[in-house]
Each structure stands twice: as C-alpha cells, then as structure tokens.
Coordinates of C-alpha atoms and ligand atoms in Angstrom, one line a residue:
X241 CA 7.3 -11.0 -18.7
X242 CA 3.6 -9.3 -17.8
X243 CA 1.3 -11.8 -18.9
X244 CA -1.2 -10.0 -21.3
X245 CA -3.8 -13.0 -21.3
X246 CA -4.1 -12.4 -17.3
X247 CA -6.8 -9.7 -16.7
X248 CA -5.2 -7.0 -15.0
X249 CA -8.3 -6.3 -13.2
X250 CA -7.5 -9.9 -11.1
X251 CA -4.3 -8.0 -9.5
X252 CA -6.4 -5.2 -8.5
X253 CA -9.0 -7.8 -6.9
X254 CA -6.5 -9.4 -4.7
X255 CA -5.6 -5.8 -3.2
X256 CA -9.3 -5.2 -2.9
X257 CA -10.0 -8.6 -0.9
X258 CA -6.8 -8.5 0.7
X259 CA -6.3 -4.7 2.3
X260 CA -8.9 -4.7 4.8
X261 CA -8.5 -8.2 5.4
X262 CA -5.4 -7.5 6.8
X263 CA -6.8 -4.7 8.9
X264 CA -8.7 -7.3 10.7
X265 CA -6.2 -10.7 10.6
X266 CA -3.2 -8.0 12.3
X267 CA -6.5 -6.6 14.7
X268 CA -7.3 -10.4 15.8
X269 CA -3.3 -10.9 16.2
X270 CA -3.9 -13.7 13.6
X271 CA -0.7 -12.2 11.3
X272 CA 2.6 -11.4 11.8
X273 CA 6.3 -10.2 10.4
X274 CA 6.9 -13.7 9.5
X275 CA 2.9 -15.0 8.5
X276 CA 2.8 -12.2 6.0
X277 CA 6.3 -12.9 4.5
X278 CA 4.0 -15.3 2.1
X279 CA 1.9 -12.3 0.9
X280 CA 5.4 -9.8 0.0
X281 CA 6.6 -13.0 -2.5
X282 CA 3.1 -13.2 -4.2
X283 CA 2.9 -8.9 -4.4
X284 CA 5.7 -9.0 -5.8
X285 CA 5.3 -12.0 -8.4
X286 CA 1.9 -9.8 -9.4
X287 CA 4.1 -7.1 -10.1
X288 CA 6.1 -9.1 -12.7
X289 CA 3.3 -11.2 -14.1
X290 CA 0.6 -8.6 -14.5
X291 CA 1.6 -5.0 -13.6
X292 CA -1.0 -4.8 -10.8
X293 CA -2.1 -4.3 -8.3
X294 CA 0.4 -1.3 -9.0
X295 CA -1.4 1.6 -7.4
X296 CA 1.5 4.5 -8.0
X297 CA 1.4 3.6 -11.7
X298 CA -2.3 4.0 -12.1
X299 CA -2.1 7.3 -10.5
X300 CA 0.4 8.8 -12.8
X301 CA -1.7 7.2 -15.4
X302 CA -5.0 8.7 -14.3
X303 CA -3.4 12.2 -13.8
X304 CA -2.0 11.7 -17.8
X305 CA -5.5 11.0 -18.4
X306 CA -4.3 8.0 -20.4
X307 CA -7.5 5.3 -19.1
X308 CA -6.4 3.3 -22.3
X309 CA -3.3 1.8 -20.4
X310 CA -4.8 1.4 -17.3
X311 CA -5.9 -2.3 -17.7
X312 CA -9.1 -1.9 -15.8
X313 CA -12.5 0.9 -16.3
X314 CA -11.3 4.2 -15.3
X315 CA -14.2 3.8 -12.6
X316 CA -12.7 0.9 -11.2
X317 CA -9.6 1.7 -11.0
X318 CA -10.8 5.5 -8.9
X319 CA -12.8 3.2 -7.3
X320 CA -9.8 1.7 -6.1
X321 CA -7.5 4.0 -5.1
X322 CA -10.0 5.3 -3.3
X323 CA -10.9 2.7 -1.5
X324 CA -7.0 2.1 -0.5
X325 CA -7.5 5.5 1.1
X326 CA -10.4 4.5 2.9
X327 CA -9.0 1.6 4.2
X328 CA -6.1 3.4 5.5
X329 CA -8.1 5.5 7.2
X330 CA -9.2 2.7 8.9
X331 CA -6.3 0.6 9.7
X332 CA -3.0 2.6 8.3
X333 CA -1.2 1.6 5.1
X334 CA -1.9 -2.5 4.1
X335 CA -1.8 -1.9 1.0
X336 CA 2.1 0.0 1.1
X337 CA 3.0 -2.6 3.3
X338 CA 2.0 -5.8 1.7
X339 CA 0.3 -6.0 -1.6
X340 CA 2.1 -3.2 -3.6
X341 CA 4.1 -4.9 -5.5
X342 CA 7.0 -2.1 -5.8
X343 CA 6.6 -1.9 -1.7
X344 CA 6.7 -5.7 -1.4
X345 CA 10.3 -5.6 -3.5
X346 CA 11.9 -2.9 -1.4
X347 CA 10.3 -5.4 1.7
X348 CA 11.7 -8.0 0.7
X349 CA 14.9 -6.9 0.1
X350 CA 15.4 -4.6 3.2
X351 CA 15.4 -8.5 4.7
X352 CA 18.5 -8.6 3.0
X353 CA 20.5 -5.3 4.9
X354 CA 20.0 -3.7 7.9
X355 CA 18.0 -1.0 5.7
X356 CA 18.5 1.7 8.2
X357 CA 20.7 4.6 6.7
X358 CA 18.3 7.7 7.2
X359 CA 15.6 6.0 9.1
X360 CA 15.4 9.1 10.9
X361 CA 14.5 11.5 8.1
X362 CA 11.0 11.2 8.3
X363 CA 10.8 14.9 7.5
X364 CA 13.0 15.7 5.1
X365 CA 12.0 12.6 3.0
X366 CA 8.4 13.1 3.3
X367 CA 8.8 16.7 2.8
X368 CA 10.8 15.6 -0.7
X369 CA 8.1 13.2 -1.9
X370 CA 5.1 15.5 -1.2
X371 CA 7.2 18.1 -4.0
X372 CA 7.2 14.8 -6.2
X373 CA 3.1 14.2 -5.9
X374 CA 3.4 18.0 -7.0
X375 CA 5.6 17.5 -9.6
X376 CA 3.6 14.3 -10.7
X377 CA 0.3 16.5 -10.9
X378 CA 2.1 19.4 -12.8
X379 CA 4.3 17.7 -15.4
X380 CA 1.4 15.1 -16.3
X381 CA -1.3 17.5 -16.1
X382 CA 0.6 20.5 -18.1
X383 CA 2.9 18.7 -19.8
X384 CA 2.1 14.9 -20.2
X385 CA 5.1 14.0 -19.0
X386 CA 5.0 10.7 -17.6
X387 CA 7.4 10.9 -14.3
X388 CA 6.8 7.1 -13.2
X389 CA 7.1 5.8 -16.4
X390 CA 10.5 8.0 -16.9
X391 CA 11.8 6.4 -13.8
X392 CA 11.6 2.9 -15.3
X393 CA 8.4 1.5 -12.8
X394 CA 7.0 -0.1 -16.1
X395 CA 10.3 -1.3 -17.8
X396 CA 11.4 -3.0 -14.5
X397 CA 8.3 -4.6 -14.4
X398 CA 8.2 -5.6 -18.2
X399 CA 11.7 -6.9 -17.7
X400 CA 13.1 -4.0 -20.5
X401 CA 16.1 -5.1 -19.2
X402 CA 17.9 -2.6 -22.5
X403 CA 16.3 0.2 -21.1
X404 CA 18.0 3.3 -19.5
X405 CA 15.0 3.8 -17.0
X406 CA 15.3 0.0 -16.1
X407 CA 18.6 0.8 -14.2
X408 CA 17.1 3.5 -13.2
X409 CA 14.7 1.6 -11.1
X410 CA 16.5 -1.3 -10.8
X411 CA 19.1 0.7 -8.7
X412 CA 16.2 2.4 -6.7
X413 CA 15.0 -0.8 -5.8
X414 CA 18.8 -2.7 -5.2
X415 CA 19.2 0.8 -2.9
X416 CA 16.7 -0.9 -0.3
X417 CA 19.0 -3.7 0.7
X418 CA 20.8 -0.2 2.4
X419 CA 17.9 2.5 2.8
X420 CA 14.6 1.1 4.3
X421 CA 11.9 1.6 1.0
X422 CA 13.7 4.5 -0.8
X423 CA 11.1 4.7 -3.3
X424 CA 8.0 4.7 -1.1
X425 CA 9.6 7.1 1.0
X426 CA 11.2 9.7 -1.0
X427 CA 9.3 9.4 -4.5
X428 CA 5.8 7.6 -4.2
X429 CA 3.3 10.1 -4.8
X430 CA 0.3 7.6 -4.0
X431 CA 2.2 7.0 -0.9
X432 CA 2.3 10.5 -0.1
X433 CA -1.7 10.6 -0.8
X434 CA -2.1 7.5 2.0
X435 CA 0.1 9.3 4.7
X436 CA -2.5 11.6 5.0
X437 CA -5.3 9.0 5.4
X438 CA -2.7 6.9 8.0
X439 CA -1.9 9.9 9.7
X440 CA -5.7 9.8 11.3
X441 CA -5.8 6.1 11.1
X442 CA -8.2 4.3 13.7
X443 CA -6.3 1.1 14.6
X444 CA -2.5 1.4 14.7
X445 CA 0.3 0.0 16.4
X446 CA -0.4 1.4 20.1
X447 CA 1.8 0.8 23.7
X448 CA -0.4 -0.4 26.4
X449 CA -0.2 -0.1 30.2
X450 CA 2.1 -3.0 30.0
X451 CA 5.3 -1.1 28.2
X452 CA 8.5 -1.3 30.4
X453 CA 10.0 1.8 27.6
X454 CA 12.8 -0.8 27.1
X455 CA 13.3 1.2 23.5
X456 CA 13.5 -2.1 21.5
X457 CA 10.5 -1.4 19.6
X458 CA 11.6 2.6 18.8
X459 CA 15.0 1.0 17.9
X460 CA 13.9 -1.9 15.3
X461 CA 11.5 0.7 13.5
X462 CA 13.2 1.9 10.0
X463 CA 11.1 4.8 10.0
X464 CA 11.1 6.4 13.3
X465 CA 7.3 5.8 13.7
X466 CA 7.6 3.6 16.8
X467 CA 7.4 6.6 19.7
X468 CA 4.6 6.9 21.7
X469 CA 3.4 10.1 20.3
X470 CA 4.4 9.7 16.3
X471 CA 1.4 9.6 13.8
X472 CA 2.0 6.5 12.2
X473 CA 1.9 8.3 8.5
X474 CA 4.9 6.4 7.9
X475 CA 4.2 3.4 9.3
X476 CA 4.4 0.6 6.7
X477 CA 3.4 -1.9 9.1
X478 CA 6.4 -4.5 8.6
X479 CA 5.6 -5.8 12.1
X480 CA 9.4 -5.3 13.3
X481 CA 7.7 -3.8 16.4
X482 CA 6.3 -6.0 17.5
X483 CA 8.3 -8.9 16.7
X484 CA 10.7 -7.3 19.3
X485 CA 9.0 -6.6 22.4
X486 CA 9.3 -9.0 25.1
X487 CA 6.5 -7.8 26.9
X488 CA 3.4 -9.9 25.5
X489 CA 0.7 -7.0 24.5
X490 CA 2.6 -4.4 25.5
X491 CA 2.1 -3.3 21.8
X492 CA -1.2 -3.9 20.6
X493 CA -2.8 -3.2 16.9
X494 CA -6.2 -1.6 18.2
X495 CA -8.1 1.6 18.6
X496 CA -7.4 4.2 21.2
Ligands
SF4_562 S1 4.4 4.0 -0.9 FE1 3.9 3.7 -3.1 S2 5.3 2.3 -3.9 FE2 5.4 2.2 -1.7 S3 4.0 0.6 -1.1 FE3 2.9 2.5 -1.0 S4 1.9 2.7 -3.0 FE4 3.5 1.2 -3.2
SF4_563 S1 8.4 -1.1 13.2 FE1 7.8 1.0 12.6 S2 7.1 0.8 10.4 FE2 7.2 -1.3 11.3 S3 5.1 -1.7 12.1 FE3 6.3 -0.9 13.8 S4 5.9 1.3 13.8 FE4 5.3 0.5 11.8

C-alpha cells in the first residue's frame, strides 16, 4: 500500500516540524492524552502510506549501509536521527510517543487492553533491547543481515500480507492490546539510542509542591516511569499521568 509517488522525505518533514513542536504545545499545557489522539491515527496512516517517518528502519538501514533504500539523502536522513536525539534531550521522547508510526500502532492499540502485563520490567526489558541495538550493529555491520527487516517492519508496512515476517510483526504489534509497546520496549534499537538522550531530558513530567502522593499517577503509568525519582528514559509520554491526577498542576511538564 506505500505510495511510491509520495516523497518519502514528506514523512520525515512532519516528524521534523512536529517533535519539538510538541515539546513546546505539552510545555504551554496546550496538548493532551486525548488532543494528541489525532496525531497517533495520522503516524500511523504515514506508516502505511509512505514508510516514514520510520526512524528504527532507517537505522538498521544506515548500519547496512544500504542509503539506496532509504528514500531520503543519507545526510538527511543522519540529520534526522540526530536531531530526534537532540530533541529528546530537550523534552524526552516525542518522537517514540507520537509520530513513529510503529509506536503510534502499539499506542493506539494499548487503547484497546489494559496493556499492563510486565509494566514493571523496566530493567529486564531495557536491558534485553540494549543486546538487540548490539545485535543490530553486529549482524548488519559483520554480516549484513538485516534484523528489522527479518522481523517483518517493512512487510507489515507494505501490506506483504503472504509473508512469514508479516505475522511476525503483525503478532508483535496485536501483542500490544496485552503488553504496553512490546516492540519499543524490548526490541527498538533507535529507541534504545533515545533512552539515553531522555534519560537527561530538560523538561519532563515533574510533581510539584501540590502532590497529595495519592499514587494515581504511579499506578496509570505502563512503564513504571511515574515515581518521583525515575529517569523518565522510558517515558513515552502517553499523558496517562496526567490525565489522572486530581490535583490541578500537581504534575507539571517543565524544567527542574
Ligand atoms: S521505541 Fe522505536 S518503534 Fe517505538 S516509538 Fe520509539 S523509535 Fe518508534
Ligand atoms: S504515564 Fe508514564 S509513560 Fe505516560 S507520560 Fe506519564 S510517566 Fe510518561
């Protein structure tokens, strides 16, 4: 179904536009959960109609060092997953939690189930997706073997619905309605790369003097990133936590 006549590169711009734009509409209180429900359907429609603004893919595609299949210069496309980075650095993960198109399915359907089996492994599933970056770096840049791609990221997205690795990641993605975002989680390696940058990001979801510890927000979270102390690396900024406090700006995005 990805529409060849569509430049790629148009995907890629609405993450560019759209990342820190969000860092400053969630800053001003301008979005929220439900606002940016809009924003998952379109990622995800991108996805299908021109394989961007599919971040994970290009990595695997730049560690292959196949910049024939990216769809955009091989500068642009650095550019931009650098400039995800950056941005998360800033404000945490937007792009994870909005305008990835693979993250805007598992969203989307984690709205479906209670998507909270293992929500407190942060750990032990970070721990196993850090050994799949490595994995990634070793078997493209050794080997050429392309891990993504064996998974079935690009024939779910170009509908090879005869394909092995399309129930593959069809099943990774149905898994969601069960496990809050399996694949970003436990297999993303780009998503492994932005942990690090929203580990030491500026603005993040922060208590104020006016939390009553109720516990709503620690409980809502589906990756045990709500506590007053944890790093936000795995915070995917869904907004649940805030949608449930009932004190108003007792949670506030902002910096320290
Ligand atoms: S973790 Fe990976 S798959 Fe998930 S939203 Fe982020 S870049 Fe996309
Ligand atoms: S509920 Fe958890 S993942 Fe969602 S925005 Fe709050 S801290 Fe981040």
């Amino acid at each position: 179904m990805v529409l060849a006549v569509i430049p790629r590169i148009l995907g890629f711009a609405y993450a560019l536009v759209l990342a820190p734009a969000l860092v400053l509409l969630w800053r001003g209180g301008q979005i929220t959960r439900r606002r940016a429900l809009p924003l998952l359907v379109v990622s995800a429609l991108l996805g299908f109609l021109l394989f961007a603004p599919m971040a994970p893919y290009q990595l695997q595609l730049v560690v292959l060092g196949d910049t024939a299949a990216l769809g955009a210069p091989l500068a642009v496309v650095l550019g931009g997953l650098a400039f995800f980075f950056v941005v998360s650095l800033a404000g945490g993960r937007t792009f994870c939690g909005h305008l990835c198109p693979i993250g805007a399915i598992q969203e989307i359907l984690s709205l479906a189930g209670h998507a909270r089996l293992g929500r407190t492994r942060k750990r032990e599933t970070m721990a196993v997706r850090f050994a799949v970056l490595a994995a990634v770096l070793v078997a493209g840049l050794a080997f050429s073997v392309n891990v993504l791609g064996a998974l079935g990221v690009e024939d779910f997205f170009f509908l090879n619905v005869a394909s092995v690795s399309f129930a593959v990641f069809a099943a990774l993605m149905l898994l969601g309605v069960a496990v809050y975002r399996p694949f970003c989680r436990v297999i993303c390696p780009y998503g492994a790369v932005l942990s690090l940058a929203a580990a030491k990001a500026q603005y993040r979801f922060r208590r104020t003097d006016l939390c009553i510890a109720c516990g709503k927000c620690e409980n809502a979270c589906p990756v045990d990133e709500a506590k007053e102390r944890d790093r936000k690396a795995e915070c995917y900024m869904c907004g649940r936590c805030v949608e449930v406090c009932p004190v108003e700006g007792a949670l506030r995005y902002a910096r320290r």
